[in-house]
């Protein structure tokens, strides 16, 4: 983007606003579910599908969306995704039945499936290697800020308006992002005009949806449920077939027949050669493992604040803000430490490389999660704020560097499909993390909860979740049950935080052993077509 260097940053800010809105939608829904259940007469199954419809479609559509961006133009597809996301948000807000809301949530998933990967895909196209860390830090900030801001905004809206307002707030932000992307973002697309890998699209969508559905069910129905095991097995088998198909297609591409099937050359949906890059493989894996480390804070700590310490949703969100402050400091510090310096007109090497920063960041997260695992029923807000802030510092050091290692392996030619692959792996990893760590939390909670003497129905309800347990205790007027619920939940919380800390420590070791010291070059030569509004400008970015 040669005309105005500042313009690409404004374009990225517009895209970051879109990512922020998508993140907000994920967090505010949980706050609105109780009101939705009352107003729409939704059953527990309905509420599960309202939540799961989004995740399933998001997982299934992410890889095809990235491919469409490469083929049709990333700006065009991003604009279409924003329009769809805004329209679906309005449809959610004014839904009059659970069926309408589930359908609208699925449409939201389609829009988000394009917004997530394409927000990353423009970075290799617009920004030179030395600028990418700042660009990635901006995008990561938009994602992580949504977690504490969601409860704050959602709590404020639900206290004053109807439940649909938590969806309607997306519309003006999406409208502003639409205008900014249309005006500021140049069009870019792949110069390669091969046929779409239709079988790959079908297999990836079916496999990712099946795997995601299986792990969602595991979190709800347990790991011994027949439907859970069948969905996970089916998704795994389909993804194995996908890998075999992509290997065959890639092999024929390189053998000279160009992947020619009936009707012409077929471009593989997944560029398996990317996994030969240590930066791509380990950067993607470590960025995914961050989701596991974060799960304890973003999922369990708000429940601790609300059900154990008695805070409301707004207060819970405010208590997460120290983590954002630490994260911003970590991102700024990490970018400066990993950037070349100038002294006396001479350029000096960076003070730290990606391996050092990612390792240090994960080690910091592991230590602070261990500190968090000493939380008690009476722990004060200051204690949580302190370890949240240090955790955020580690997150800010590790996350942008890991993402930069992965994105640096992508040429502009395949930035859409490559970014979609990164996003899909992170999405599935996050879903697995929720299922596994949620099981740890719930198992310990149920094991420590004392329901002696309670009616069978009340005991079953109290064991289902800490929220239900507190509600049953209040309904029965039982101080003993309330005390048991809170202590049992804290036992589960601490155990889960120890597991999260162990995952963070393992991630630090993996980064130290396998992550390259510096971002690698793109796996393919840059052959991308990019332009400004008139489509005439060409982006030339090395790796």
C-alpha positions as semicolon CSV with decimal commas, in nm:
position;residue;x (nm);y (nm);z (nm)
1;X;0,000;0,000;0,000
2;X;0,216;0,280;-0,126
3;X;0,006;0,597;-0,140
4;X;-0,052;0,671;0,228
5;X;0,135;0,455;0,481
6;X;-0,108;0,548;0,760
7;X;-0,403;0,427;0,556
8;X;-0,325;0,059;0,604
9;X;-0,320;0,108;0,981
10;X;-0,662;0,274;0,973
11;X;-0,784;-0,017;0,761
12;X;-0,649;-0,262;1,019
13;X;-0,819;-0,070;1,301
14;X;-1,148;-0,103;1,113
15;X;-1,098;-0,479;1,080
16;X;-0,997;-0,501;1,447
17;X;-1,329;-0,335;1,537
18;X;-1,506;-0,614;1,347
19;X;-1,310;-0,879;1,538
20;X;-1,395;-0,702;1,865
21;X;-1,765;-0,719;1,783
22;X;-1,740;-1,091;1,703
23;X;-1,564;-1,148;2,035
24;X;-1,827;-0,949;2,222
25;X;-2,098;-1,166;2,070
26;X;-1,932;-1,475;2,215
27;X;-1,919;-1,336;2,570
28;X;-2,248;-1,151;2,604
29;X;-2,462;-1,446;2,492
30;X;-2,398;-1,635;2,817
31;X;-2,527;-1,338;3,015
32;X;-2,845;-1,320;2,809
33;X;-2,933;-1,693;2,814
34;X;-3,139;-1,686;3,138
35;X;-3,356;-1,400;3,006
36;X;-3,386;-1,568;2,665
37;X;-3,501;-1,888;2,835
38;X;-3,782;-1,698;3,006
39;X;-3,894;-1,476;2,717
40;X;-3,879;-1,741;2,442
41;X;-3,980;-2,035;2,666
42;X;-3,657;-2,209;2,568
43;X;-3,568;-2,552;2,703
44;X;-3,218;-2,650;2,812
45;X;-3,177;-2,823;2,476
46;X;-3,284;-2,504;2,296
47;X;-3,030;-2,299;2,491
48;X;-2,756;-2,548;2,406
49;X;-2,838;-2,522;2,036
50;X;-2,853;-2,141;2,052
51;X;-2,492;-2,154;2,169
52;X;-2,374;-2,455;1,965
53;X;-2,522;-2,343;1,628
54;X;-2,271;-2,060;1,613
55;X;-1,969;-2,276;1,703
56;X;-2,059;-2,554;1,462
57;X;-2,107;-2,327;1,161
58;X;-1,797;-2,127;1,253
59;X;-1,581;-2,442;1,253
60;X;-1,737;-2,580;0,934
61;X;-1,716;-2,262;0,726
62;X;-1,376;-2,123;0,823
63;X;-1,156;-2,305;0,568
64;X;-1,396;-2,247;0,273
65;X;-1,420;-1,878;0,372
66;X;-1,042;-1,837;0,360
67;X;-1,031;-2,005;0,018
68;X;-1,306;-1,775;-0,112
69;X;-1,109;-1,474;0,009
70;X;-0,802;-1,586;-0,185
71;X;-1,003;-1,662;-0,497
72;X;-1,268;-1,386;-0,515
73;X;-1,087;-1,109;-0,330
74;X;-1,036;-1,070;0,044
75;X;-1,196;-0,728;0,057
76;X;-1,510;-0,847;-0,124
77;X;-1,553;-1,150;0,100
78;X;-1,484;-0,948;0,415
79;X;-1,742;-0,687;0,317
80;X;-1,998;-0,960;0,245
81;X;-1,919;-1,122;0,582
82;X;-1,967;-0,792;0,765
83;X;-2,304;-0,735;0,595
84;X;-2,413;-1,087;0,689
85;X;-2,291;-1,048;1,046
86;X;-2,476;-0,719;1,089
87;X;-2,799;-0,854;0,938
88;X;-2,778;-1,171;1,147
89;X;-2,720;-0,965;1,461
90;X;-3,041;-0,771;1,393
91;X;-3,223;-1,099;1,325
92;X;-3,102;-1,235;1,662
93;X;-3,218;-0,921;1,840
94;X;-3,573;-0,943;1,705
95;X;-3,614;-1,323;1,703
96;X;-3,954;-1,427;1,835
97;X;-3,889;-1,801;1,871
98;X;-3,601;-2,030;1,955
99;X;-3,599;-2,162;1,598
100;X;-3,550;-1,810;1,459
101;X;-3,275;-1,738;1,710
102;X;-3,090;-2,062;1,634
103;X;-3,105;-1,990;1,259
104;X;-2,982;-1,634;1,312
105;X;-2,698;-1,758;1,532
106;X;-2,596;-2,000;1,254
107;X;-2,589;-1,707;1,010
108;X;-2,372;-1,518;1,259
109;X;-2,133;-1,814;1,250
110;X;-2,104;-1,790;0,871
111;X;-2,013;-1,421;0,895
112;X;-1,763;-1,478;1,174
113;X;-1,608;-1,769;0,983
114;X;-1,493;-1,520;0,719
115;X;-1,413;-1,229;0,951
116;X;-1,170;-1,425;1,171
117;X;-0,934;-1,565;0,903
118;X;-0,956;-1,270;0,665
119;X;-0,870;-1,028;0,945
120;X;-0,541;-1,219;0,972
121;X;-0,496;-1,276;0,599
122;X;-0,460;-0,906;0,517
123;X;-0,155;-0,877;0,746
124;X;0,094;-1,058;0,516
125;X;-0,051;-0,863;0,221
126;X;-0,046;-0,513;0,370
127;X;0,247;-0,516;0,608
128;X;0,620;-0,572;0,564
129;X;0,784;-0,825;0,799
130;X;0,913;-0,559;1,037
131;X;0,560;-0,417;1,078
132;X;0,370;-0,741;1,127
133;X;0,430;-0,781;1,498
134;X;0,257;-0,448;1,566
135;X;-0,028;-0,542;1,334
136;X;-0,072;-0,883;1,500
137;X;-0,060;-0,722;1,845
138;X;-0,343;-0,488;1,742
139;X;-0,557;-0,778;1,617
140;X;-0,482;-0,987;1,927
141;X;-0,576;-0,693;2,150
142;X;-0,915;-0,668;1,980
143;X;-0,980;-1,036;2,049
144;X;-0,873;-1,038;2,412
145;X;-1,028;-0,705;2,509
146;X;-1,366;-0,847;2,412
147;X;-1,357;-1,098;2,701
148;X;-1,377;-0,849;2,992
149;X;-1,563;-0,585;2,791
150;X;-1,838;-0,835;2,699
151;X;-1,970;-0,879;3,055
152;X;-1,939;-0,505;3,120
153;X;-2,135;-0,405;2,810
154;X;-2,374;-0,698;2,836
155;X;-2,446;-0,639;3,203
156;X;-2,515;-0,271;3,140
157;X;-2,750;-0,343;2,849
158;X;-2,937;-0,627;3,022
159;X;-2,997;-0,408;3,329
160;X;-3,160;-0,139;3,115
161;X;-3,298;-0,296;2,796
162;X;-3,437;-0,623;2,660
163;X;-3,212;-0,919;2,584
164;X;-3,199;-0,841;2,212
165;X;-2,994;-0,529;2,283
166;X;-2,681;-0,741;2,336
167;X;-2,705;-0,841;1,969
168;X;-2,828;-0,509;1,835
169;X;-2,519;-0,328;1,966
170;X;-2,322;-0,509;1,692
171;X;-2,506;-0,330;1,411
172;X;-2,363;0,026;1,440
173;X;-2,009;-0,104;1,495
174;X;-2,038;-0,331;1,191
175;X;-2,174;-0,039;0,987
176;X;-1,871;0,174;1,076
177;X;-1,636;-0,115;0,998
178;X;-1,809;-0,164;0,661
179;X;-1,752;0,197;0,563
180;X;-1,391;0,194;0,678
181;X;-1,305;-0,136;0,505
182;X;-1,476;-0,021;0,183
183;X;-1,282;0,306;0,178
184;X;-0,946;0,211;0,327
185;X;-0,871;-0,154;0,252
186;X;-0,721;-0,237;-0,089
187;X;-0,850;-0,542;-0,273
188;X;-0,617;-0,840;-0,281
189;X;-0,657;-1,191;-0,418
190;X;-0,456;-1,484;-0,541
191;X;-0,329;-1,468;-0,897
192;X;-0,379;-1,845;-0,927
193;X;-0,707;-1,932;-1,098
194;X;-0,726;-2,307;-1,037
195;X;-1,055;-2,485;-0,971
196;X;-1,190;-2,502;-0,617
197;X;-1,116;-2,819;-0,423
198;X;-1,485;-2,906;-0,375
199;X;-1,421;-3,244;-0,211
200;X;-1,176;-3,081;0,029
201;X;-1,437;-2,818;0,123
202;X;-1,699;-3,087;0,191
203;X;-1,462;-3,307;0,393
204;X;-1,321;-3,018;0,598
205;X;-1,665;-2,877;0,677
206;X;-1,807;-3,216;0,778
207;X;-1,500;-3,320;0,976
208;X;-1,457;-2,996;1,170
209;X;-1,830;-2,971;1,242
210;X;-1,841;-3,333;1,363
211;X;-1,537;-3,293;1,586
212;X;-1,664;-2,963;1,730
213;X;-2,010;-3,109;1,794
214;X;-1,857;-3,408;1,968
215;X;-1,653;-3,197;2,208
216;X;-1,949;-2,965;2,275
217;X;-2,153;-3,273;2,370
218;X;-1,866;-3,401;2,583
219;X;-1,882;-3,085;2,789
220;X;-2,258;-3,120;2,829
221;X;-2,325;-3,495;2,848
222;X;-1,991;-3,641;2,959
223;X;-1,721;-3,848;2,787
224;X;-1,907;-4,179;2,806
225;X;-2,210;-4,061;2,608
226;X;-2,252;-4,271;2,291
227;X;-2,343;-3,972;2,075
228;X;-2,035;-3,783;2,197
229;X;-1,798;-4,066;2,114
230;X;-1,963;-4,129;1,776
231;X;-1,938;-3,762;1,673
232;X;-1,571;-3,735;1,778
233;X;-1,485;-4,061;1,601
234;X;-1,671;-3,964;1,282
235;X;-1,512;-3,618;1,275
236;X;-1,165;-3,768;1,325
237;X;-1,215;-4,023;1,046
238;X;-1,342;-3,759;0,801
239;X;-1,047;-3,530;0,880
240;X;-0,808;-3,823;0,825
241;X;-0,967;-3,878;0,483
242;X;-0,928;-3,502;0,418
243;X;-0,555;-3,518;0,494
244;X;-0,513;-3,820;0,263
245;X;-0,702;-3,642;-0,015
246;X;-0,500;-3,322;0,024
247;X;-0,174;-3,522;0,020
248;X;-0,281;-3,693;-0,302
249;X;-0,386;-3,365;-0,460
250;X;-0,065;-3,190;-0,354
251;X;0,147;-3,482;-0,479
252;X;-0,019;-3,475;-0,822
253;X;0,024;-3,098;-0,830
254;X;0,399;-3,137;-0,792
255;X;0,436;-3,440;-1,019
256;X;0,366;-3,246;-1,335
257;X;0,001;-3,310;-1,403
258;X;-0,083;-3,006;-1,192
259;X;-0,350;-3,174;-0,983
260;X;-0,552;-3,208;-1,301
261;X;-0,887;-3,372;-1,253
262;X;-1,178;-3,366;-1,491
263;X;-1,235;-3,003;-1,586
264;X;-0,891;-2,860;-1,513
265;X;-0,636;-2,796;-1,241
266;X;-0,759;-2,819;-0,881
267;X;-0,593;-2,614;-0,610
268;X;-0,567;-2,800;-0,274
269;X;-0,776;-2,648;0,004
270;X;-0,497;-2,705;0,258
271;X;-0,134;-2,640;0,173
272;X;0,023;-2,928;0,366
273;X;0,370;-2,803;0,285
274;X;0,310;-2,528;0,540
275;X;0,361;-2,786;0,813
276;X;0,720;-2,831;0,697
277;X;0,778;-2,484;0,839
278;X;0,869;-2,503;1,206
279;X;0,748;-2,146;1,247
280;X;0,403;-2,225;1,108
281;X;0,362;-2,556;1,290
282;X;0,483;-2,452;1,633
283;X;0,351;-2,096;1,608
284;X;0,002;-2,229;1,535
285;X;0,023;-2,497;1,805
286;X;0,143;-2,253;2,070
287;X;-0,120;-1,994;1,974
288;X;-0,379;-2,270;2,016
289;X;-0,242;-2,375;2,355
290;X;-0,287;-2,018;2,475
291;X;-0,661;-2,090;2,461
292;X;-0,616;-2,369;2,715
293;X;-0,417;-2,144;2,947
294;X;-0,679;-1,868;2,922
295;X;-0,978;-2,094;2,979
296;X;-0,951;-2,085;3,357
297;X;-0,963;-1,707;3,365
298;X;-1,226;-1,629;3,106
299;X;-1,465;-1,915;3,184
300;X;-1,425;-2,005;3,550
301;X;-1,313;-1,684;3,722
302;X;-1,631;-1,488;3,630
303;X;-1,831;-1,769;3,793
304;X;-1,608;-1,740;4,099
305;X;-1,664;-1,366;4,124
306;X;-2,040;-1,395;4,078
307;X;-2,136;-1,714;4,259
308;X;-1,870;-1,728;4,532
309;X;-1,789;-1,361;4,593
310;X;-2,134;-1,222;4,508
311;X;-2,039;-0,978;4,229
312;X;-2,271;-0,903;3,936
313;X;-2,184;-0,944;3,568
314;X;-2,059;-0,585;3,544
315;X;-1,838;-0,625;3,851
316;X;-1,706;-0,953;3,715
317;X;-1,603;-0,788;3,390
318;X;-1,433;-0,501;3,571
319;X;-1,227;-0,746;3,775
320;X;-1,079;-0,888;3,454
321;X;-0,947;-0,552;3,334
322;X;-0,604;-0,577;3,508
323;X;-0,524;-0,863;3,272
324;X;-0,583;-0,635;2,974
325;X;-0,348;-0,375;3,120
326;X;-0,077;-0,636;3,165
327;X;-0,138;-0,770;2,814
328;X;-0,097;-0,427;2,654
329;X;0,231;-0,372;2,841
330;X;0,351;-0,717;2,734
331;X;0,263;-0,658;2,368
332;X;0,435;-0,319;2,356
333;X;0,738;-0,448;2,543
334;X;0,762;-0,764;2,333
335;X;0,742;-0,568;2,008
336;X;1,019;-0,333;2,119
337;X;1,242;-0,612;2,247
338;X;1,208;-0,808;1,921
339;X;1,258;-0,509;1,688
340;X;1,597;-0,386;1,558
341;X;1,742;-0,090;1,748
342;X;1,932;0,215;1,632
343;X;2,221;0,365;1,826
344;X;2,443;0,637;1,686
345;X;2,294;0,585;1,341
346;X;2,386;0,216;1,346
347;X;2,118;-0,055;1,339
348;X;2,165;-0,311;1,615
349;X;2,005;-0,655;1,644
350;X;1,695;-0,704;1,863
351;X;1,744;-0,757;2,236
352;X;1,529;-1,073;2,229
353;X;1,402;-1,318;1,968
354;X;1,070;-1,497;1,929
355;X;1,191;-1,815;2,103
356;X;1,296;-1,621;2,414
357;X;0,982;-1,409;2,432
358;X;0,733;-1,692;2,375
359;X;0,915;-1,914;2,626
360;X;0,927;-1,634;2,884
361;X;0,562;-1,548;2,824
362;X;0,438;-1,904;2,874
363;X;0,663;-1,950;3,179
364;X;0,514;-1,633;3,328
365;X;0,162;-1,761;3,259
366;X;0,245;-2,097;3,418
367;X;0,373;-1,936;3,738
368;X;0,078;-1,700;3,772
369;X;-0,175;-1,978;3,707
370;X;-0,005;-2,170;3,986
371;X;-0,050;-1,868;4,212
372;X;-0,413;-1,844;4,101
373;X;-0,459;-2,209;4,197
374;X;-0,422;-2,105;4,563
375;X;-0,749;-1,908;4,543
376;X;-0,982;-1,956;4,840
377;X;-1,345;-1,873;4,911
378;X;-1,233;-1,552;5,086
379;X;-0,955;-1,439;4,846
380;X;-0,974;-1,066;4,786
381;X;-1,005;-0,874;4,461
382;X;-0,649;-0,742;4,498
383;X;-0,508;-1,095;4,494
384;X;-0,689;-1,178;4,170
385;X;-0,598;-0,842;4,013
386;X;-0,228;-0,898;4,084
387;X;-0,199;-1,240;3,924
388;X;-0,434;-1,140;3,640
389;X;-0,202;-0,850;3,553
390;X;0,110;-1,068;3,548
391;X;-0,072;-1,336;3,347
392;X;-0,169;-1,066;3,095
393;X;0,195;-0,958;3,074
394;X;0,298;-1,313;2,982
395;X;0,012;-1,341;2,734
396;X;0,119;-1,015;2,569
397;X;0,475;-1,142;2,532
398;X;0,386;-1,484;2,393
399;X;0,077;-1,452;2,176
400;X;0,186;-1,196;1,908
401;X;0,524;-1,365;1,869
402;X;0,368;-1,709;1,821
403;X;0,115;-1,573;1,571
404;X;0,389;-1,387;1,383
405;X;0,588;-1,711;1,354
406;X;0,286;-1,880;1,196
407;X;0,180;-1,592;0,966
408;X;0,535;-1,529;0,843
409;X;0,528;-1,870;0,675
410;X;0,237;-1,757;0,455
411;X;0,288;-1,588;0,122
412;X;0,032;-1,326;0,019
413;X;-0,076;-1,579;-0,245
414;X;-0,219;-1,817;0,016
415;X;-0,275;-1,580;0,309
416;X;-0,653;-1,633;0,312
417;X;-0,656;-2,013;0,316
418;X;-0,345;-2,026;0,537
419;X;-0,495;-1,788;0,792
420;X;-0,818;-1,987;0,782
421;X;-0,620;-2,302;0,865
422;X;-0,460;-2,126;1,164
423;X;-0,800;-1,996;1,279
424;X;-0,969;-2,335;1,234
425;X;-0,705;-2,516;1,437
426;X;-0,732;-2,256;1,713
427;X;-1,113;-2,279;1,712
428;X;-1,114;-2,657;1,742
429;X;-0,839;-2,640;2,004
430;X;-1,042;-2,393;2,209
431;X;-1,348;-2,619;2,187
432;X;-1,143;-2,917;2,305
433;X;-1,001;-2,704;2,587
434;X;-1,349;-2,605;2,704
435;X;-1,460;-2,971;2,705
436;X;-1,152;-3,112;2,878
437;X;-1,097;-2,840;3,137
438;X;-1,471;-2,803;3,198
439;X;-1,482;-3,174;3,277
440;X;-1,197;-3,132;3,528
441;X;-1,377;-2,843;3,698
442;X;-1,715;-3,015;3,710
443;X;-1,577;-3,351;3,825
444;X;-1,394;-3,199;4,123
445;X;-1,694;-2,978;4,206
446;X;-1,933;-3,274;4,213
447;X;-1,687;-3,487;4,408
448;X;-1,652;-3,229;4,688
449;X;-2,017;-3,116;4,705
450;X;-2,206;-3,241;5,009
451;X;-2,572;-3,304;4,923
452;X;-2,648;-3,533;5,216
453;X;-3,013;-3,518;5,314
454;X;-3,129;-3,327;5,007
455;X;-3,420;-3,449;4,792
456;X;-3,299;-3,630;4,479
457;X;-3,415;-3,354;4,244
458;X;-3,248;-3,080;4,450
459;X;-2,926;-3,280;4,481
460;X;-2,912;-3,342;4,104
461;X;-2,973;-2,974;4,033
462;X;-2,706;-2,862;4,281
463;X;-2,452;-3,097;4,122
464;X;-2,520;-2,972;3,768
465;X;-2,331;-2,640;3,813
466;X;-2,226;-2,384;4,070
467;X;-2,495;-2,147;3,942
468;X;-2,766;-2,408;4,001
469;X;-2,610;-2,504;4,334
470;X;-2,625;-2,148;4,465
471;X;-2,983;-2,115;4,340
472;X;-3,090;-2,437;4,517
473;X;-2,919;-2,325;4,839
474;X;-3,102;-1,991;4,833
475;X;-3,433;-2,159;4,750
476;X;-3,397;-2,402;5,043
477;X;-3,254;-2,136;5,272
478;X;-2,963;-2,368;5,350
479;X;-2,647;-2,188;5,462
480;X;-2,467;-2,523;5,491
481;X;-2,541;-2,615;5,128
482;X;-2,436;-2,268;5,009
483;X;-2,107;-2,302;5,194
484;X;-2,051;-2,650;5,048
485;X;-2,130;-2,530;4,693
486;X;-1,883;-2,244;4,717
487;X;-1,603;-2,451;4,870
488;X;-1,657;-2,733;4,619
489;X;-1,643;-2,492;4,327
490;X;-1,321;-2,334;4,454
491;X;-1,168;-2,682;4,485
492;X;-1,260;-2,747;4,121
493;X;-1,136;-2,404;4,016
494;X;-0,797;-2,453;4,181
495;X;-0,754;-2,801;4,031
496;X;-0,839;-2,669;3,687
497;X;-0,597;-2,376;3,722
498;X;-0,320;-2,623;3,814
499;X;-0,397;-2,811;3,491
500;X;-0,394;-2,483;3,293
501;X;-0,060;-2,396;3,455
502;X;0,080;-2,736;3,358
503;X;-0,027;-2,679;2,996
504;X;0,138;-2,336;3,000
505;X;0,460;-2,486;3,140
506;X;0,459;-2,759;2,872
507;X;0,406;-2,487;2,611
508;X;0,709;-2,296;2,742
509;X;0,922;-2,611;2,706
510;X;0,793;-2,674;2,352
511;X;0,868;-2,314;2,253
512;X;1,219;-2,341;2,395
513;X;1,288;-2,666;2,210
514;X;1,118;-2,619;1,874
515;X;1,018;-2,260;1,795
516;X;1,260;-2,088;1,553
517;X;1,449;-1,791;1,691
518;X;1,322;-1,567;1,412
519;X;1,020;-1,570;1,184
520;X;1,081;-1,780;0,875
521;X;1,015;-1,678;0,518
522;X;0,700;-1,766;0,328
523;X;0,676;-2,122;0,204
524;X;0,585;-2,002;-0,144
525;X;0,700;-1,710;-0,357
526;X;0,475;-1,408;-0,338
527;X;0,250;-1,399;-0,640
528;X;-0,043;-1,204;-0,510
529;X;-0,255;-0,951;-0,686
530;X;-0,344;-0,657;-0,462
531;X;-0,484;-0,318;-0,542
532;X;-0,632;-0,002;-0,410
533;X;-0,988;0,101;-0,493
534;X;-0,917;0,083;-0,866
535;X;-0,740;-0,252;-0,839
536;X;-0,416;-0,118;-0,988
537;X;-0,172;-0,135;-0,699
538;X;0,045;-0,445;-0,652
539;X;0,157;-0,552;-0,305
540;X;0,509;-0,686;-0,291
541;X;0,589;-0,821;0,051
542;X;0,875;-1,054;0,123
543;X;0,875;-1,282;0,422
